[in-house]
Amino acid sequence: MIDRSSTLVLTPSRTTLSGVWEGVRRIDDLERSNVLLVVYGHGPAAVRDAWFDHVDEAPTRLGVVGVGVSDRDTDGEAVSREGGDVLTGIRDPSDVADLGIAISLYLQEWAADDTPTILGFHSLTSMLDHVGVETAFRFLHVLNHRLANTDTCGRFYLDPSAVDEPTIGTLRSVFERVIERDRPTDEPLSPDVAFDLVKTARRRYVLYHLFESGHETSIETLVAAVARREGTDDHERVELSLRHTHLPKMEEAGLISLRSERVVVRGSLAAIEPYLSPAVESDLPGEEPPF
């Protein structure tokens, strides 16, 4: 049975989708439920594909609203306001009116039958990068009424370390329930995960750049650095690969956080250094190791 309450999930996980997958797996009768995912900074096609990589069951309907994405991030499918479309893109992440309309169209169409709907909103942290807390509060107040009217279960994710206590207090008041999840930043990196992270040259180039940059960089700078290492001028292809494959994988492993358009190391890169060292000589011929 699905808990119908609208829930604020306070978790240090910034934008990794692993927390969403974990929450969905706990829901009974997932195959007889609709799932709508609202995700900032990830193309809806990539999120759809990631769903089937992480979750064994397919819901009755799967909808994805990608926020702050371009047309190319819809993987060639038309961006539409029709509620039945699987994929929808919102270009402007500050346009909460457009986002509210997109969500409402899904909910209205899906409410035509008795299939329960689950909404995963990932994340409020990213929303607050683009709008003020008052705008977010008003948006959530209206949206939660729509969820209640359509018998929809909502899960909204927020990184408490990224906002101040007054902001958390304001947003708490909108929700029926609050869940706090702890995830330490110093979790040991298992050998299997570490070897998997360094097995591709593109992820190794990302790691070298993070060592060189002082453990924080912009995605734009990172794309340029990786493209230079690979000897390619196709920055667009490198960027798509980093955004939709390599950076999410590194984030899910707990190594980095994605903060708007920046990549930030979580804790220390020291744990990955022993696995990276054997490849330095062939990857960076004639250069000093960056660590």
Coordinates of C-alpha atoms in Angstrom, one line a residue:
M1 CA 0.0 0.0 0.0
I2 CA 1.3 3.5 -0.9
D3 CA 1.7 6.1 1.7
R4 CA -0.2 9.1 0.4
S5 CA 1.5 11.8 2.5
S6 CA 3.6 14.5 0.8
T7 CA 7.1 14.0 2.3
L8 CA 10.3 16.1 2.5
V9 CA 13.3 13.9 2.4
L10 CA 16.4 15.6 4.0
T11 CA 19.5 13.8 2.6
P12 CA 23.1 14.8 2.0
S13 CA 22.8 13.2 -1.5
R14 CA 22.8 16.3 -3.7
T15 CA 21.6 15.2 -7.2
T16 CA 22.4 11.5 -7.5
L17 CA 19.3 9.6 -8.4
S18 CA 20.3 6.6 -6.2
G19 CA 18.1 7.9 -3.4
V20 CA 15.1 8.1 -5.7
W21 CA 15.6 4.5 -6.9
E22 CA 16.0 3.3 -3.3
G23 CA 12.7 5.0 -2.3
V24 CA 10.9 3.6 -5.3
R25 CA 12.0 0.1 -4.6
R26 CA 10.3 0.2 -1.2
I27 CA 6.9 0.8 -2.8
D28 CA 4.6 -2.2 -3.0
D29 CA 2.9 -2.9 -6.3
L30 CA 5.1 -0.7 -8.3
E31 CA 4.0 -2.4 -11.5
R32 CA 0.5 -1.2 -10.8
S33 CA 1.5 2.4 -10.1
N34 CA 2.3 5.5 -12.2
V35 CA 5.7 7.1 -11.6
L36 CA 6.5 10.8 -12.4
L37 CA 10.1 12.0 -11.9
V38 CA 11.0 15.7 -11.9
V39 CA 14.8 15.9 -12.3
Y40 CA 17.0 19.0 -12.5
G41 CA 20.0 19.0 -14.8
H42 CA 19.4 15.6 -16.4
G43 CA 17.9 15.0 -19.8
P44 CA 14.6 13.1 -19.5
A45 CA 15.7 10.4 -21.9
A46 CA 18.8 9.7 -19.8
V47 CA 16.7 9.5 -16.7
R48 CA 14.3 7.1 -18.4
D49 CA 17.2 4.9 -19.4
A50 CA 18.7 5.1 -15.9
W51 CA 15.4 4.0 -14.4
F52 CA 15.6 0.6 -16.2
D53 CA 19.2 0.3 -15.2
H54 CA 18.4 0.7 -11.5
V55 CA 14.8 -0.6 -11.0
D56 CA 13.8 -4.0 -12.1
E57 CA 10.1 -3.4 -12.3
A58 CA 8.4 -1.2 -14.9
P59 CA 5.5 1.1 -13.6
T60 CA 2.2 1.3 -15.4
R61 CA 3.3 4.7 -16.8
L62 CA 6.7 6.4 -16.4
G63 CA 6.8 10.2 -16.9
V64 CA 10.0 12.3 -16.7
V65 CA 10.2 16.1 -16.5
G66 CA 13.7 17.3 -17.1
V67 CA 14.3 20.8 -15.8
G68 CA 17.0 23.1 -17.2
V69 CA 17.6 21.0 -20.3
S70 CA 17.9 21.7 -24.0
D71 CA 16.1 20.0 -26.8
R72 CA 19.0 17.7 -27.5
D73 CA 18.5 16.3 -23.9
T74 CA 15.2 14.8 -24.9
D75 CA 17.1 12.4 -27.2
G76 CA 15.3 13.5 -30.3
E77 CA 11.8 13.2 -28.9
A78 CA 9.5 16.2 -29.1
V79 CA 9.2 18.4 -26.1
S80 CA 5.5 18.6 -25.4
R81 CA 3.0 19.8 -22.9
E82 CA 0.7 16.8 -23.5
G83 CA 0.3 14.9 -20.2
G84 CA 0.5 11.5 -21.9
D85 CA 4.0 12.1 -23.3
V86 CA 6.7 10.1 -21.5
L87 CA 9.3 12.8 -21.7
T88 CA 9.0 16.5 -21.2
G89 CA 11.7 19.2 -21.0
I90 CA 11.6 22.6 -19.2
R91 CA 14.4 24.8 -20.6
D92 CA 14.3 27.6 -17.9
P93 CA 14.9 26.2 -14.4
S94 CA 13.5 29.4 -12.9
D95 CA 10.2 29.1 -14.6
V96 CA 8.1 27.4 -11.9
A97 CA 4.9 28.3 -13.6
D98 CA 5.8 26.2 -16.7
L99 CA 7.0 23.4 -14.4
G100 CA 3.8 23.4 -12.5
I101 CA 1.8 23.2 -15.7
A102 CA 3.9 20.3 -17.0
I103 CA 3.4 18.3 -13.7
S104 CA -0.4 19.1 -13.6
L105 CA -1.0 17.8 -17.1
Y106 CA 0.5 14.5 -16.2
L107 CA -1.5 14.3 -13.0
Q108 CA -4.8 15.3 -14.6
E109 CA -4.5 12.7 -17.4
W110 CA -3.3 9.9 -15.1
A111 CA -6.1 10.7 -12.6
A112 CA -8.7 9.4 -15.1
D113 CA -8.3 5.8 -13.8
D114 CA -7.7 4.4 -10.3
T115 CA -3.9 3.8 -10.7
P116 CA -2.0 5.4 -7.9
T117 CA 0.7 7.9 -8.8
I118 CA 4.1 8.5 -7.2
L119 CA 6.0 11.8 -7.7
G120 CA 9.7 12.0 -7.1
F121 CA 11.1 15.6 -7.1
H122 CA 14.9 15.7 -7.4
S123 CA 15.6 18.1 -6.1
L124 CA 14.5 21.1 -4.1
T125 CA 18.2 21.8 -3.6
S126 CA 18.6 22.4 -7.3
M127 CA 15.4 24.4 -7.5
L128 CA 16.7 26.8 -4.8
D129 CA 19.8 27.4 -7.0
H130 CA 17.4 29.2 -9.4
V131 CA 14.5 30.6 -7.4
G132 CA 14.2 32.2 -3.9
V133 CA 12.8 30.4 -0.9
E134 CA 9.5 32.4 -1.1
T135 CA 8.9 31.4 -4.7
A136 CA 9.7 27.7 -3.8
F137 CA 7.3 27.9 -0.8
R138 CA 4.4 29.2 -2.9
F139 CA 5.1 26.6 -5.7
L140 CA 5.2 23.7 -3.2
H141 CA 2.1 24.9 -1.4
V142 CA 0.1 24.9 -4.7
L143 CA 1.6 21.6 -5.9
N144 CA 0.9 19.8 -2.7
H145 CA -2.8 20.7 -3.0
R146 CA -2.7 19.3 -6.5
L147 CA -1.1 16.1 -5.3
A148 CA -3.8 15.7 -2.6
N149 CA -6.6 16.3 -5.1
T150 CA -5.2 13.6 -7.5
D151 CA -4.3 11.1 -4.7
T152 CA -0.6 11.3 -5.5
C153 CA 2.2 10.4 -3.2
G154 CA 5.0 13.0 -3.3
R155 CA 8.7 12.7 -2.3
F156 CA 10.8 15.9 -2.4
Y157 CA 14.5 15.7 -1.8
L158 CA 16.6 18.4 -0.2
D159 CA 20.3 18.5 0.9
P160 CA 20.2 20.2 4.4
S161 CA 23.9 21.0 4.1
A162 CA 23.3 23.3 1.1
V163 CA 20.7 25.6 2.7
D164 CA 20.4 27.4 6.0
E165 CA 18.1 26.4 8.9
P166 CA 15.5 29.1 8.3
T167 CA 15.1 27.8 4.7
I168 CA 14.6 24.2 6.0
G169 CA 12.1 25.5 8.5
T170 CA 10.1 27.3 5.9
L171 CA 10.0 24.3 3.6
R172 CA 9.2 21.8 6.4
S173 CA 5.9 23.7 7.0
V174 CA 4.6 22.7 3.6
F175 CA 4.9 19.0 4.1
E176 CA 2.9 16.5 6.1
R177 CA 6.0 14.4 6.9
V178 CA 9.8 14.9 7.0
I179 CA 12.4 12.1 6.8
E180 CA 16.0 12.7 7.6
R181 CA 18.6 10.4 6.1
D182 CA 22.3 10.4 7.0
R183 CA 25.1 9.6 4.6
P184 CA 28.6 10.2 5.9
T185 CA 31.1 11.7 3.4
D186 CA 33.9 9.5 4.7
E187 CA 32.4 6.1 3.7
P188 CA 35.2 3.7 2.6
L189 CA 35.4 3.2 -1.2
S190 CA 35.1 -0.5 -1.9
P191 CA 37.7 -2.0 -4.3
D192 CA 35.0 -3.1 -6.7
V193 CA 33.6 0.5 -7.0
A194 CA 37.0 2.0 -7.2
F195 CA 38.2 -0.3 -10.0
D196 CA 34.9 0.4 -11.9
L197 CA 35.4 4.2 -11.6
V198 CA 38.9 4.1 -13.1
K199 CA 38.4 1.5 -15.8
T200 CA 37.4 4.1 -18.4
A201 CA 39.9 6.8 -19.6
R202 CA 37.3 9.5 -19.7
R203 CA 36.5 9.1 -15.9
R204 CA 40.3 9.0 -15.2
Y205 CA 40.7 12.3 -17.1
V206 CA 37.9 13.7 -14.9
L207 CA 39.8 12.6 -11.8
Y208 CA 43.1 14.0 -12.9
H209 CA 41.4 17.3 -13.5
L210 CA 39.8 17.3 -10.1
F211 CA 43.2 16.6 -8.5
E212 CA 44.7 19.5 -10.5
S213 CA 41.8 22.0 -9.8
G214 CA 41.8 21.7 -6.1
H215 CA 38.8 19.4 -5.9
E216 CA 36.2 21.7 -7.5
T217 CA 35.6 22.8 -11.0
S218 CA 32.9 24.0 -13.4
I219 CA 31.4 21.5 -15.9
E220 CA 32.4 23.8 -18.7
T221 CA 36.0 23.8 -17.6
L222 CA 35.9 20.0 -17.0
V223 CA 34.5 19.3 -20.5
A224 CA 37.3 21.4 -22.1
A225 CA 40.0 19.6 -20.0
V226 CA 38.7 16.1 -20.9
A227 CA 38.3 17.0 -24.6
R228 CA 41.9 18.3 -24.6
R229 CA 43.2 15.1 -23.1
E230 CA 41.3 13.1 -25.7
G231 CA 42.4 15.3 -28.6
T232 CA 38.9 16.0 -29.8
D233 CA 37.0 19.2 -30.7
D234 CA 33.6 17.6 -30.1
H235 CA 32.9 19.2 -26.8
E236 CA 29.2 18.6 -27.1
R237 CA 29.7 14.8 -27.3
V238 CA 32.1 14.9 -24.3
E239 CA 29.6 17.0 -22.3
L240 CA 26.7 14.7 -23.0
S241 CA 28.7 11.7 -21.9
L242 CA 29.9 13.4 -18.7
R243 CA 26.5 14.7 -17.7
H244 CA 24.5 11.5 -18.4
T245 CA 27.0 8.7 -17.7
H246 CA 30.3 9.4 -16.0
L247 CA 29.5 12.2 -13.5
P248 CA 26.3 10.5 -12.2
K249 CA 28.2 7.3 -11.8
M250 CA 30.9 9.1 -9.8
E251 CA 28.3 10.9 -7.8
E252 CA 26.4 7.6 -7.0
A253 CA 29.7 6.2 -5.7
G254 CA 29.8 9.1 -3.2
L255 CA 33.0 10.6 -4.7
I256 CA 31.6 13.9 -6.0
S257 CA 28.5 16.2 -5.7
L258 CA 27.0 18.1 -8.6
R259 CA 26.0 21.6 -7.5
S260 CA 24.3 23.5 -10.3
E261 CA 27.0 23.7 -13.0
R262 CA 29.9 22.8 -10.7
V263 CA 31.5 19.5 -9.7
V264 CA 32.6 19.3 -6.1
V265 CA 34.6 16.5 -4.5
R266 CA 33.0 14.9 -1.4
G267 CA 35.6 14.5 1.3
S268 CA 38.9 13.4 -0.2
L269 CA 40.2 11.8 -3.4
A270 CA 42.9 10.0 -1.5
A271 CA 40.9 6.7 -1.5
I272 CA 40.9 6.6 -5.3
E273 CA 44.6 7.5 -5.8
P274 CA 46.0 3.9 -5.4
Y275 CA 43.6 2.7 -8.1
L276 CA 44.4 5.6 -10.4
S277 CA 48.3 5.6 -10.1
P278 CA 49.0 2.6 -12.3
A279 CA 47.4 4.3 -15.3
V280 CA 49.1 7.7 -14.9
E281 CA 52.2 6.9 -17.0
S282 CA 50.2 5.8 -20.0
D283 CA 47.5 8.4 -19.6
L284 CA 49.8 11.4 -19.0
P285 CA 53.0 10.6 -20.8
G286 CA 55.8 12.9 -19.8
E287 CA 53.8 14.7 -17.2
E288 CA 54.0 14.7 -13.4
P289 CA 51.2 12.9 -11.6
P290 CA 48.6 15.4 -10.4
F291 CA 48.6 13.9 -6.9

